[in-house]
Short mmCIF file of C-alpha atoms in Angstrom, two decimals:
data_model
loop_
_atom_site.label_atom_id
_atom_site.label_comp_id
_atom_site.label_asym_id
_atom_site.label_seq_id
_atom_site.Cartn_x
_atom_site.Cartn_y
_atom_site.Cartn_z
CA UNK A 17 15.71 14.68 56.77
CA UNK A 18 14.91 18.36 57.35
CA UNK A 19 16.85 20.48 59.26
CA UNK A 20 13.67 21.03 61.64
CA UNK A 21 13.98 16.86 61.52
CA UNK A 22 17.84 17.52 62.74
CA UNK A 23 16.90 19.57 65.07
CA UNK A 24 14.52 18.03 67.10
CA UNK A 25 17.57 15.27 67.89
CA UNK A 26 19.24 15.60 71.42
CA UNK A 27 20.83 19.14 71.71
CA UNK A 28 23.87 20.12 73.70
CA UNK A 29 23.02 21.29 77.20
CA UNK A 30 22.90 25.23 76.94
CA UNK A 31 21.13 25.38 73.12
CA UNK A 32 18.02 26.01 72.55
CA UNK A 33 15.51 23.60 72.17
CA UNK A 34 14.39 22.02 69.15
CA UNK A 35 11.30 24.63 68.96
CA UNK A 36 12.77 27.57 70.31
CA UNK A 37 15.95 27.26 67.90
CA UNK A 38 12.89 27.54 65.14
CA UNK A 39 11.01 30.38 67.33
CA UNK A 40 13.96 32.28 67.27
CA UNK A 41 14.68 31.61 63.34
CA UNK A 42 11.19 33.39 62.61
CA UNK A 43 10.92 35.77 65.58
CA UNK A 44 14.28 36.80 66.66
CA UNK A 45 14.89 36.89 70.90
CA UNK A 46 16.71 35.73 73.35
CA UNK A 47 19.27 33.79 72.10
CA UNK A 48 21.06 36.11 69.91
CA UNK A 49 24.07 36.40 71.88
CA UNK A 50 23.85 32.42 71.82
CA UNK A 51 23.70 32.23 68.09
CA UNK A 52 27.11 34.66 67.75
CA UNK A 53 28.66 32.09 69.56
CA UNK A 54 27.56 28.78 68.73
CA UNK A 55 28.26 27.32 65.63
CA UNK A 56 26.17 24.12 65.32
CA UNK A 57 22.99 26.37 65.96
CA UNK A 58 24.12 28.86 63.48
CA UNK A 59 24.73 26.33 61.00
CA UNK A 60 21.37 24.47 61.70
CA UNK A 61 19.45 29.04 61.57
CA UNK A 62 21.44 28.71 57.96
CA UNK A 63 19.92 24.94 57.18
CA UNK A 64 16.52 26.44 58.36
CA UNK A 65 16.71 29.16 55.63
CA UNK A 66 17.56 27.25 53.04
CA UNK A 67 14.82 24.76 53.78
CA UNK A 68 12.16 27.85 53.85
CA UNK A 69 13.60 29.05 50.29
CA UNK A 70 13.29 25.35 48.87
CA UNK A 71 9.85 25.18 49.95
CA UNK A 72 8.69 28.29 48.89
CA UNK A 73 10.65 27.28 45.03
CA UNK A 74 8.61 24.79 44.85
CA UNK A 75 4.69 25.40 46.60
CA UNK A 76 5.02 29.38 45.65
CA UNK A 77 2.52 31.61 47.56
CA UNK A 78 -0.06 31.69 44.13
CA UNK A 79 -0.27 27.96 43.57
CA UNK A 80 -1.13 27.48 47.59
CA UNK A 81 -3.73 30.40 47.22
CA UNK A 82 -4.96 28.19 44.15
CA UNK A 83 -4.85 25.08 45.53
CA UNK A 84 -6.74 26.43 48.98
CA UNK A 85 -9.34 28.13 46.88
CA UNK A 86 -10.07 24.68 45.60
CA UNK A 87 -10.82 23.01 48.77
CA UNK A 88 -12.74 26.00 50.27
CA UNK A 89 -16.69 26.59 50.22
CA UNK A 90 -18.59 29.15 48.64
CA UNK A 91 -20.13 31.33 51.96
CA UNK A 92 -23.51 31.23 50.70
CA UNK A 93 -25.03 28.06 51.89
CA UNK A 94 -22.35 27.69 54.49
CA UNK A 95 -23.35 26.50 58.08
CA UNK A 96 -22.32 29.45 59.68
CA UNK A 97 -24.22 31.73 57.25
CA UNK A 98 -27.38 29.53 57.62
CA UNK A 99 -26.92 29.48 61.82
CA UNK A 100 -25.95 33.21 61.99
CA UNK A 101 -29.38 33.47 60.21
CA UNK A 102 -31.56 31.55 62.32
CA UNK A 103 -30.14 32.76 65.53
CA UNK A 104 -30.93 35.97 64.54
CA UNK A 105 -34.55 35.66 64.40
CA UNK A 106 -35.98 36.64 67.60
CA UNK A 107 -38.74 34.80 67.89
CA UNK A 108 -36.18 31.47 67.73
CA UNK A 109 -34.04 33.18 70.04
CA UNK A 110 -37.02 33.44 72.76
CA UNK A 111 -38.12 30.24 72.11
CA UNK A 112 -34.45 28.27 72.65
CA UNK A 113 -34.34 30.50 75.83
CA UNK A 114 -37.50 29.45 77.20
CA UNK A 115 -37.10 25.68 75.85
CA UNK A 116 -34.00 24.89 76.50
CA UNK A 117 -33.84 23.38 72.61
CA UNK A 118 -32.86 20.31 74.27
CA UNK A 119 -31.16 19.31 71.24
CA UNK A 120 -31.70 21.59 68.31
CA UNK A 121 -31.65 19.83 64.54
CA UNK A 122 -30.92 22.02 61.83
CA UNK A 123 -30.91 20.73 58.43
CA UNK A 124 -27.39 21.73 56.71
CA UNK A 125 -27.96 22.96 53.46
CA UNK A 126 -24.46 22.52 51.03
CA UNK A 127 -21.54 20.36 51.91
CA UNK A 128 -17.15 20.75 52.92
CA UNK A 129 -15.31 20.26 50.12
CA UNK A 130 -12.44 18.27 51.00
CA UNK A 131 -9.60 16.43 48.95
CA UNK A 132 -10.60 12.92 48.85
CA UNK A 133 -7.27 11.30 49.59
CA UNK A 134 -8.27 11.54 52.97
CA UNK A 135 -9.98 8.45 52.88
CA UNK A 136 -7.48 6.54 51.10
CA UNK A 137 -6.53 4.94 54.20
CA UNK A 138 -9.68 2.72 54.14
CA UNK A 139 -10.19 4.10 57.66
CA UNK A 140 -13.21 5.64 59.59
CA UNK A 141 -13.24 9.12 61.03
CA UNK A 142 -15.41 11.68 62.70
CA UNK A 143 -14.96 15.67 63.00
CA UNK A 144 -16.94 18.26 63.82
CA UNK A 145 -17.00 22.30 63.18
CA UNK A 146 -18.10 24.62 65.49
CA UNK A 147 -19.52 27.73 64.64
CA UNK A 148 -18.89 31.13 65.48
CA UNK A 149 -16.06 30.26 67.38
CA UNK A 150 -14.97 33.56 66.60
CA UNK A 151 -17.64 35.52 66.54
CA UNK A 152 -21.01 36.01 64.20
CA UNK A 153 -20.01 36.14 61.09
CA UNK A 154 -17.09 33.82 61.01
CA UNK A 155 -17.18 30.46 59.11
CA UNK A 156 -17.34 27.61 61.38
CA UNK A 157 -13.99 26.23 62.40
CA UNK A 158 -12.65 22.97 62.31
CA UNK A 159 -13.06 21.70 65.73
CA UNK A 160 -10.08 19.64 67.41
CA UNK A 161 -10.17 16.76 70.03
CA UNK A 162 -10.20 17.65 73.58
CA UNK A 163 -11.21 21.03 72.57
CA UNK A 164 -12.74 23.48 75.13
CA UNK A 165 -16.20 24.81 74.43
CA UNK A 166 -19.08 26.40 75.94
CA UNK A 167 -22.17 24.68 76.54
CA UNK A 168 -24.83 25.93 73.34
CA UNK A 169 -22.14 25.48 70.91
CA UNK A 170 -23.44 24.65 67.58
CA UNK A 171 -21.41 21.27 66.60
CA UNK A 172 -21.61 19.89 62.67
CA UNK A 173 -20.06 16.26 62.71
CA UNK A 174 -18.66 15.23 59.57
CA UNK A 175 -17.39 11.14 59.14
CA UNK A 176 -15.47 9.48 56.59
CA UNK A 177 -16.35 6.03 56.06
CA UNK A 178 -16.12 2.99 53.02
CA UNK A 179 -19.14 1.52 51.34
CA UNK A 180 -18.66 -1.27 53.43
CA UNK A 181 -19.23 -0.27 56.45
CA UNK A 182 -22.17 2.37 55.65
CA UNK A 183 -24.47 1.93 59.06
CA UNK A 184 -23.55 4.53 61.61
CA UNK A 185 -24.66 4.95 64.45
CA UNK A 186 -23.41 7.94 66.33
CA UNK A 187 -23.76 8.84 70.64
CA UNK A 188 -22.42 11.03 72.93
CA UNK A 189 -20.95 9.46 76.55
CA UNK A 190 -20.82 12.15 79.20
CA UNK A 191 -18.73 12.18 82.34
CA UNK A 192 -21.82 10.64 84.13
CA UNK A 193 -22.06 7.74 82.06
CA UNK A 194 -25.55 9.28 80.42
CA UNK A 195 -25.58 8.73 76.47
CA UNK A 196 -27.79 10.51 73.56
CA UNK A 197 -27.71 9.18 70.61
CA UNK A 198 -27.35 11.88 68.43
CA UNK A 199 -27.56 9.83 64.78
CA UNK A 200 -30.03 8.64 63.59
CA UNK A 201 -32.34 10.89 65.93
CA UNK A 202 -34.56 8.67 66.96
CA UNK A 203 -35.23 5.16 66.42
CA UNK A 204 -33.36 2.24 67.93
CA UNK A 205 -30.57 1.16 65.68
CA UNK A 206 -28.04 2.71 63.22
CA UNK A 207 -28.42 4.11 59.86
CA UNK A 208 -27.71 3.91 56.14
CA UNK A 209 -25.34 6.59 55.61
CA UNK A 210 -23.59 7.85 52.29
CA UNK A 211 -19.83 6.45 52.28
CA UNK A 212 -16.98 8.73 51.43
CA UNK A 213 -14.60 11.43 52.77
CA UNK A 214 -15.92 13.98 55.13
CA UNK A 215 -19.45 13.37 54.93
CA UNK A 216 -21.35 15.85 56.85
CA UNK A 217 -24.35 14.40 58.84
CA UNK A 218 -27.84 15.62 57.75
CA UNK A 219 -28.05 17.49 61.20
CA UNK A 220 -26.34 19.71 63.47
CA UNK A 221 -26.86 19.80 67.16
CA UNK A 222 -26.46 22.13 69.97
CA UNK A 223 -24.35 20.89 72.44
CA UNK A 224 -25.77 21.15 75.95
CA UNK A 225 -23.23 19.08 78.06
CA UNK A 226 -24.51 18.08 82.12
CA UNK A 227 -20.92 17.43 83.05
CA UNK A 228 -17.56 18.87 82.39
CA UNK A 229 -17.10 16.66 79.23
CA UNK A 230 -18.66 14.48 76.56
CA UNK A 231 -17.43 11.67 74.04
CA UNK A 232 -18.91 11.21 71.22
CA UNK A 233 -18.10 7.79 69.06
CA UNK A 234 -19.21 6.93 65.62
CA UNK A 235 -19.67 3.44 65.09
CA UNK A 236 -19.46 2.26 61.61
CA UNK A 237 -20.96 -1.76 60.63
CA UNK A 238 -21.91 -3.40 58.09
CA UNK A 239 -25.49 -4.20 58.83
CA UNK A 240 -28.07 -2.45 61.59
CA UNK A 241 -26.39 -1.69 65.01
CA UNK A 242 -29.26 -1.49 68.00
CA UNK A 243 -28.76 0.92 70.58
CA UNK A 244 -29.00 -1.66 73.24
CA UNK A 245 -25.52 -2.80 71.86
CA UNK A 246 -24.29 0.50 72.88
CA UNK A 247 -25.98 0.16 76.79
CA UNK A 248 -24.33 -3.35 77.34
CA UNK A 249 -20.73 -2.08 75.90
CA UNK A 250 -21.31 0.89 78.32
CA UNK A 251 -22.59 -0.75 81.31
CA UNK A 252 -18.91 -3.23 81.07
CA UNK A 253 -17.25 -0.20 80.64
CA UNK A 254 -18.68 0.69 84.24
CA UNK A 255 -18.25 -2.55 85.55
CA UNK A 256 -14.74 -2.68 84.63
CA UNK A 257 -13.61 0.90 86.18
CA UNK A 258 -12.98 2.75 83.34
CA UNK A 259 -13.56 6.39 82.72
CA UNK A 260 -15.14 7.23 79.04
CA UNK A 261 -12.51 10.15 79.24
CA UNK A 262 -9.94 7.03 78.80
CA UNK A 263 -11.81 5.31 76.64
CA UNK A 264 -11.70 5.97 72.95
CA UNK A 265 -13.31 3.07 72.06
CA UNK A 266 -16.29 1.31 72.79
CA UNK A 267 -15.86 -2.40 73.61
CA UNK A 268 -17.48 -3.37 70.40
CA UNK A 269 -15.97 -5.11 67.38
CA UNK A 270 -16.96 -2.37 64.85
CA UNK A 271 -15.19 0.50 63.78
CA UNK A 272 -15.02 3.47 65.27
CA UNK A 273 -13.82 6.96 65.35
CA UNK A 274 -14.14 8.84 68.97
CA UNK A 275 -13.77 12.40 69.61
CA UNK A 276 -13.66 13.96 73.51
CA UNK A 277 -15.36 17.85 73.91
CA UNK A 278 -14.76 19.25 77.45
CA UNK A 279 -17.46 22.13 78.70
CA UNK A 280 -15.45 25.51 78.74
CA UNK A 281 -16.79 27.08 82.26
CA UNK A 282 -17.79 30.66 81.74
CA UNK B 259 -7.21 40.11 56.81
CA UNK B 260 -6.29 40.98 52.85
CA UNK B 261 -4.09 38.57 50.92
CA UNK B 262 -1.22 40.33 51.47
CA UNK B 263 -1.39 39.66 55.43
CA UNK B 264 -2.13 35.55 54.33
CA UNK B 265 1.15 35.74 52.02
CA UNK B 266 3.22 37.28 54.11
CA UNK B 267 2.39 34.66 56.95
CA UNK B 268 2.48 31.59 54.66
CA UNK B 269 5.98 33.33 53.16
CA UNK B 270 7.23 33.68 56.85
CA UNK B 271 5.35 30.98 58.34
CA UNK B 272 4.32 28.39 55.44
CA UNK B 273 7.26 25.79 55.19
CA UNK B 274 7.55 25.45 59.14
CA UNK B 275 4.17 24.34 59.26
CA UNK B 276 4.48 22.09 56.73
CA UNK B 277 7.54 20.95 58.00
CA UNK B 278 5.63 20.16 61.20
CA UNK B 279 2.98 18.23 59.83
CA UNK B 280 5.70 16.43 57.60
CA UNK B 281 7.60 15.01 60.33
CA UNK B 282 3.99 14.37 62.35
CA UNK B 283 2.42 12.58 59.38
CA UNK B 284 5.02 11.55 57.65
CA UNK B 285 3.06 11.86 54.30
CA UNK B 286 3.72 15.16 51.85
CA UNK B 287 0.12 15.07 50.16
CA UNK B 288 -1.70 14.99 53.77
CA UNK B 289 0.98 17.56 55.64
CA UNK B 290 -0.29 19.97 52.78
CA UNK B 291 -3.80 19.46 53.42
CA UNK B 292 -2.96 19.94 56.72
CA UNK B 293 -1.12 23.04 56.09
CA UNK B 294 -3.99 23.77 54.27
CA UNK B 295 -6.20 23.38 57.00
CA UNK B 296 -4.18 25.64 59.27
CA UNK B 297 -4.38 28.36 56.91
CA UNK B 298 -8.25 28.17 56.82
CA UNK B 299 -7.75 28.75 60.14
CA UNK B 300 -5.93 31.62 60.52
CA UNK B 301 -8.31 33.28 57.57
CA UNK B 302 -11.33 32.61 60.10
CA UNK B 303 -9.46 34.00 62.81
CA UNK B 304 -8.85 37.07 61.36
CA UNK B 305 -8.13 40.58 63.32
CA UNK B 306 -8.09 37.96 67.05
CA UNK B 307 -5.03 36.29 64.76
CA UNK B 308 -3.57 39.83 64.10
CA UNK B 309 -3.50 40.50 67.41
CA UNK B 310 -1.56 37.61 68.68
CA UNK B 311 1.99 38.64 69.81
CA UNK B 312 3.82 35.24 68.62
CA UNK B 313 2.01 34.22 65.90
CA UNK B 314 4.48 31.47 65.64
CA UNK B 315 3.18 29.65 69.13
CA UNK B 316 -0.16 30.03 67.64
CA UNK B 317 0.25 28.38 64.39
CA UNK B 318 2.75 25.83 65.94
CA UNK B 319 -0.24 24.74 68.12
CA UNK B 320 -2.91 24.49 65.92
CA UNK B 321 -0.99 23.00 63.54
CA UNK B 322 0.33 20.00 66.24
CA UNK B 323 -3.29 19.43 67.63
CA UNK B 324 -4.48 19.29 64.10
CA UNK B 325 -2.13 16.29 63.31
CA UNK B 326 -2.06 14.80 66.46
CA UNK B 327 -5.45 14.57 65.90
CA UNK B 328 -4.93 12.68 62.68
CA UNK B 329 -2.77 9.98 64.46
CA UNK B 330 -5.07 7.11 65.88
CA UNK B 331 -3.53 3.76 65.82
CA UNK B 332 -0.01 2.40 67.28
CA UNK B 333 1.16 1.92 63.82
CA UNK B 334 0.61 5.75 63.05
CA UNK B 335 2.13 7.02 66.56
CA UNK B 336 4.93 4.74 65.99
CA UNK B 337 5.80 6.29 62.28
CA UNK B 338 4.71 9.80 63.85
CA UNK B 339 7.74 9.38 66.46
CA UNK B 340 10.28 8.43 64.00
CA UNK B 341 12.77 10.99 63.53
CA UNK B 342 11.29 13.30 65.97
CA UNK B 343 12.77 13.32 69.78
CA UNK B 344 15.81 11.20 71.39
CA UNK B 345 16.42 7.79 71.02
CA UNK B 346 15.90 7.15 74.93
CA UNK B 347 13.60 8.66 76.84
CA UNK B 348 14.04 9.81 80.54
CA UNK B 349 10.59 8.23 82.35
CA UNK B 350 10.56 9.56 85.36
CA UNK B 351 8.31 8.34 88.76
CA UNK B 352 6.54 11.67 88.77
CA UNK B 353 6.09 14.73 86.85
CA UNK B 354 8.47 16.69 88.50
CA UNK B 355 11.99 18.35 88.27
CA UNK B 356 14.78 15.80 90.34
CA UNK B 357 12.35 13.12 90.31
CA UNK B 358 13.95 9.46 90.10
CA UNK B 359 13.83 8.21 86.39
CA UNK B 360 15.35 5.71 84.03
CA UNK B 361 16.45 5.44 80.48
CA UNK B 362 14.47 3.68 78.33
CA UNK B 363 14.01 2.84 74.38
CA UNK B 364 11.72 4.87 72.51
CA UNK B 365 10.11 2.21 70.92
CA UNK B 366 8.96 0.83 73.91
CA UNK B 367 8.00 4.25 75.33
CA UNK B 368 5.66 4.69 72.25
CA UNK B 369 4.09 1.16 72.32
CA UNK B 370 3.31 2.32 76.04
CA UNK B 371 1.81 5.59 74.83
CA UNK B 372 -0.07 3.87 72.09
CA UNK B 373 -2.39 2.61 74.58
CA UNK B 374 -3.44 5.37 76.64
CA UNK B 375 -7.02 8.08 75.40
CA UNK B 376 -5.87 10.58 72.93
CA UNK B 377 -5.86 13.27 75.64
CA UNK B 378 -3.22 11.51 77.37
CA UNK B 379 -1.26 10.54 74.22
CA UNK B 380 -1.11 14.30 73.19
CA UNK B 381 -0.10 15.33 76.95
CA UNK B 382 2.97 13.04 76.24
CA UNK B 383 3.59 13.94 73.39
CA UNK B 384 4.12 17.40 74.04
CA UNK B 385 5.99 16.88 77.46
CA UNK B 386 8.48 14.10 75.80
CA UNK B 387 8.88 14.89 72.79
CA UNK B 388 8.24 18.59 71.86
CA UNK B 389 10.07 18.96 76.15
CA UNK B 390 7.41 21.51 76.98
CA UNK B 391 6.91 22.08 80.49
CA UNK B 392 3.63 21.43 81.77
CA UNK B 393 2.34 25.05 81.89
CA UNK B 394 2.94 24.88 78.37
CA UNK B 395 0.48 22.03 77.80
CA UNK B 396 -2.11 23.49 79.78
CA UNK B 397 -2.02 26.52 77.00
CA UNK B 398 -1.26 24.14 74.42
CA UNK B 399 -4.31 22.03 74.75
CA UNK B 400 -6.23 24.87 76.96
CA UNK B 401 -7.15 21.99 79.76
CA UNK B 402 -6.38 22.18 83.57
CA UNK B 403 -2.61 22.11 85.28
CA UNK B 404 -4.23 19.40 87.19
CA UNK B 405 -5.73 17.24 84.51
CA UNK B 406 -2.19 17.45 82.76
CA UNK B 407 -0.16 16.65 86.19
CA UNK B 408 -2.47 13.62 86.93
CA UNK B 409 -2.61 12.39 83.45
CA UNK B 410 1.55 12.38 83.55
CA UNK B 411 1.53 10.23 86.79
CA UNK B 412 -0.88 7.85 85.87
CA UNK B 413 0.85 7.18 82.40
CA UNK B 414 4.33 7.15 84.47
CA UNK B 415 3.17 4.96 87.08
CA UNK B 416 1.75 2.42 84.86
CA UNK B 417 4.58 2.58 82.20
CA UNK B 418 6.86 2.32 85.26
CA UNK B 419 4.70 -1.24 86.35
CA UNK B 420 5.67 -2.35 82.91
CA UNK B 421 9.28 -1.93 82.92
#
């Protein structure tokens, strides 16, 4: 056990907390005078410095640097550089103004490296980046679950999945109830997809949310899924009360991977 | 933001975030891809990461949603838990200070928890087991006071029906 492990363990009333014992470690503050004075958090500020030093013997600053260089992409063929370039033409701009671009498509050129022990599991999974989350010019950022976003985002879903279950079909739920199915576009069933780790989909979307959120779920089989399987699972979602904000799975005996994006209000 | 900015913060910074996602995940290899991960994304943050005051909070957070978001079945919540937190867990009736409450195992607590949407599973998380107050969620996980209040006293009420 680590001494952040020991630390998290009930603490005597008047100590810090587990995670302000650590802030204070790194950052210094308020409990100084506390620290003079107490010797169980002293000793665990002198466990916490020896942990650092043993980590940093053994996963030195150059062989992280080395190992993160491995698992990082090029920038030329990114998303972001790709997106940054095609929002910058004006005549797209004008046109997604005056459209709408209900659901914009853009073909992703490249792919995320990623370690594959990721998949070892044997489990399914869906991500998604968003880009420019920090501005033009920024690589697209891993996105998180229950994350915040404006409406126009630009959302890449990536999936993990085994060769065995290689149809996907994947649809967003808003708050509404109202689903798009966002893979395969068109069409009224699932598709082949390639199994692996961290596959990205062959498309991108612009997320245009009605309501304040939207879940998307990936639903992995083994042969063709139709749409319609979707509707029923949905409609006895309905029937039985339950919000899709709850629900992070369909009522379908697949696999599945769910991820929940709530609309960030200007 | 040079290298020298990225090994100073992984220098400062590095093991507790690996540390985190250690006792989250429970497996070296993924807490440092996850570490990893984190790293990536203080490299696209950039100067708006250079600006933060506590860059501590910052990385502590993205570095807890980013394995919470890695845990998805009981089995993995359950392993998640061990080690981290008390033993017994105070549930109270509502989410607030003086409220009535009662002791119960942590095993139990966590097969409760197991069950509810990941939103409501990270909200728990964070108030239970990390003991942040619920302003601190509502920056944590940047949703409303009031979706964080009434996710609390629904998962309260119902573990509560359970007992």
């Amino acid at each position: 056990m680590t001494a952040q492990e020991q630390t998290t363990q009930e603490h005597p009333q008047g100590c810090p907390k587990p995670l302000e014992l650590v802030t204070h470690f790194l950052d210094g503050g308020k409990w100084e005078s506390h620290m003079l004075g107490c010797s169980a958090c002293s000793a665990q500020i002198r466990e916490l410095d020896v942990d650092r030093k043993a980590f940093l013997a053994k996963h030195p600053f150059s062989s992280f640097m080395a190992d993160l260089k491995k698992r990082r992409v090029p920038k030329e063929g990114r998303f972001g550089a790709f997106l940054k370039g095609l929002m910058s033409f004006g005549p797209f701009r004008t046109a997604a103004a005056m459209a709408g671009v209900a659901a914009l498509m853009i073909v992703v050129i490249g792919r995320y490296d990623r370690a594959p022990e990721v998949l070892s599991k044997g489990g399914v999974d869906l991500r998604f980046y968003v880009a420019g989350a920090h501005g033009d010019g920024h690589e697209p950022e891993p996105g998180t679950n229950a994350m915040k976003l404006p409406a126009e985002t630009a959302l890449q879903f990536v999936y993990s999945t085994s060769p065995d279950q290689s149809q996907l079909l994947l649809v967003g739920v808003e708050q509404n109830g109202e689903f798009s199915v966002y893979f395969p576009s068109g069409g009224d069933e699932s598709a082949t997809v390639e199994s692996g780790d961290q596959k990205k989909l062959p498309q991108a979307l612009r997320w245009q949310p009605k309501t304040d959120y939207e879940r998307f779920y990936a639903i992995f089989s083994k042969d063709p899924l139709k749409v319609d399987a979707v509707r029923k699972a949905l409609d006895q979602l309905k029937t039985s009360g339950k919000s899709i904000e709850q629900t992070s799975r369909l009522p379908l005996p697949y696999s599945q991977a769910s991820t929940i994006i709530y609309r960030k209000v200007p | 933001m040079t290298n020298e900015d990225i090994r100073g913060l992984y220098e400062k910074y590095g093991s507790w975030i690996f540390n985190r996602a250690r006792s989250l995940l429970k497996d070296e290899q993924a807490a440092y891809e996850a570490m990893q991960d984190v790293f990536v994304k203080v490299m696209e943050a950039g100067s708006a990461f250079r600006g933060d005051s506590s860059p501590w909070t910052w990385l502590y957070r993205i570095t807890t949603n980013h394995c919470l978001n890695m845990i998805r079945s009981r089995k993995a919540w359950k392993r998640a838990l061990e080690g981290v937190g008390r033993e017994q867990i105070r549930l109270m009736d509502e989410p607030q200070e003086n409220a009535d409450s009662v002791l119960i195992n942590k095993e139990w607590f966590v097969k409760q928890m197991a069950d509810e949407d990941e939103t409501t599973q990270h909200i728990i998380f964070y108030y239970y087991f990390d003991e942040m107050t619920q302003e601190e969620i509502v920056e944590t996980l940047g949703i409303s006071r009031k979706t964080v209040y009434k996710k609390l006293k629904k998962f309260m009420n119902k573990a509560r029906e359970r007992l």
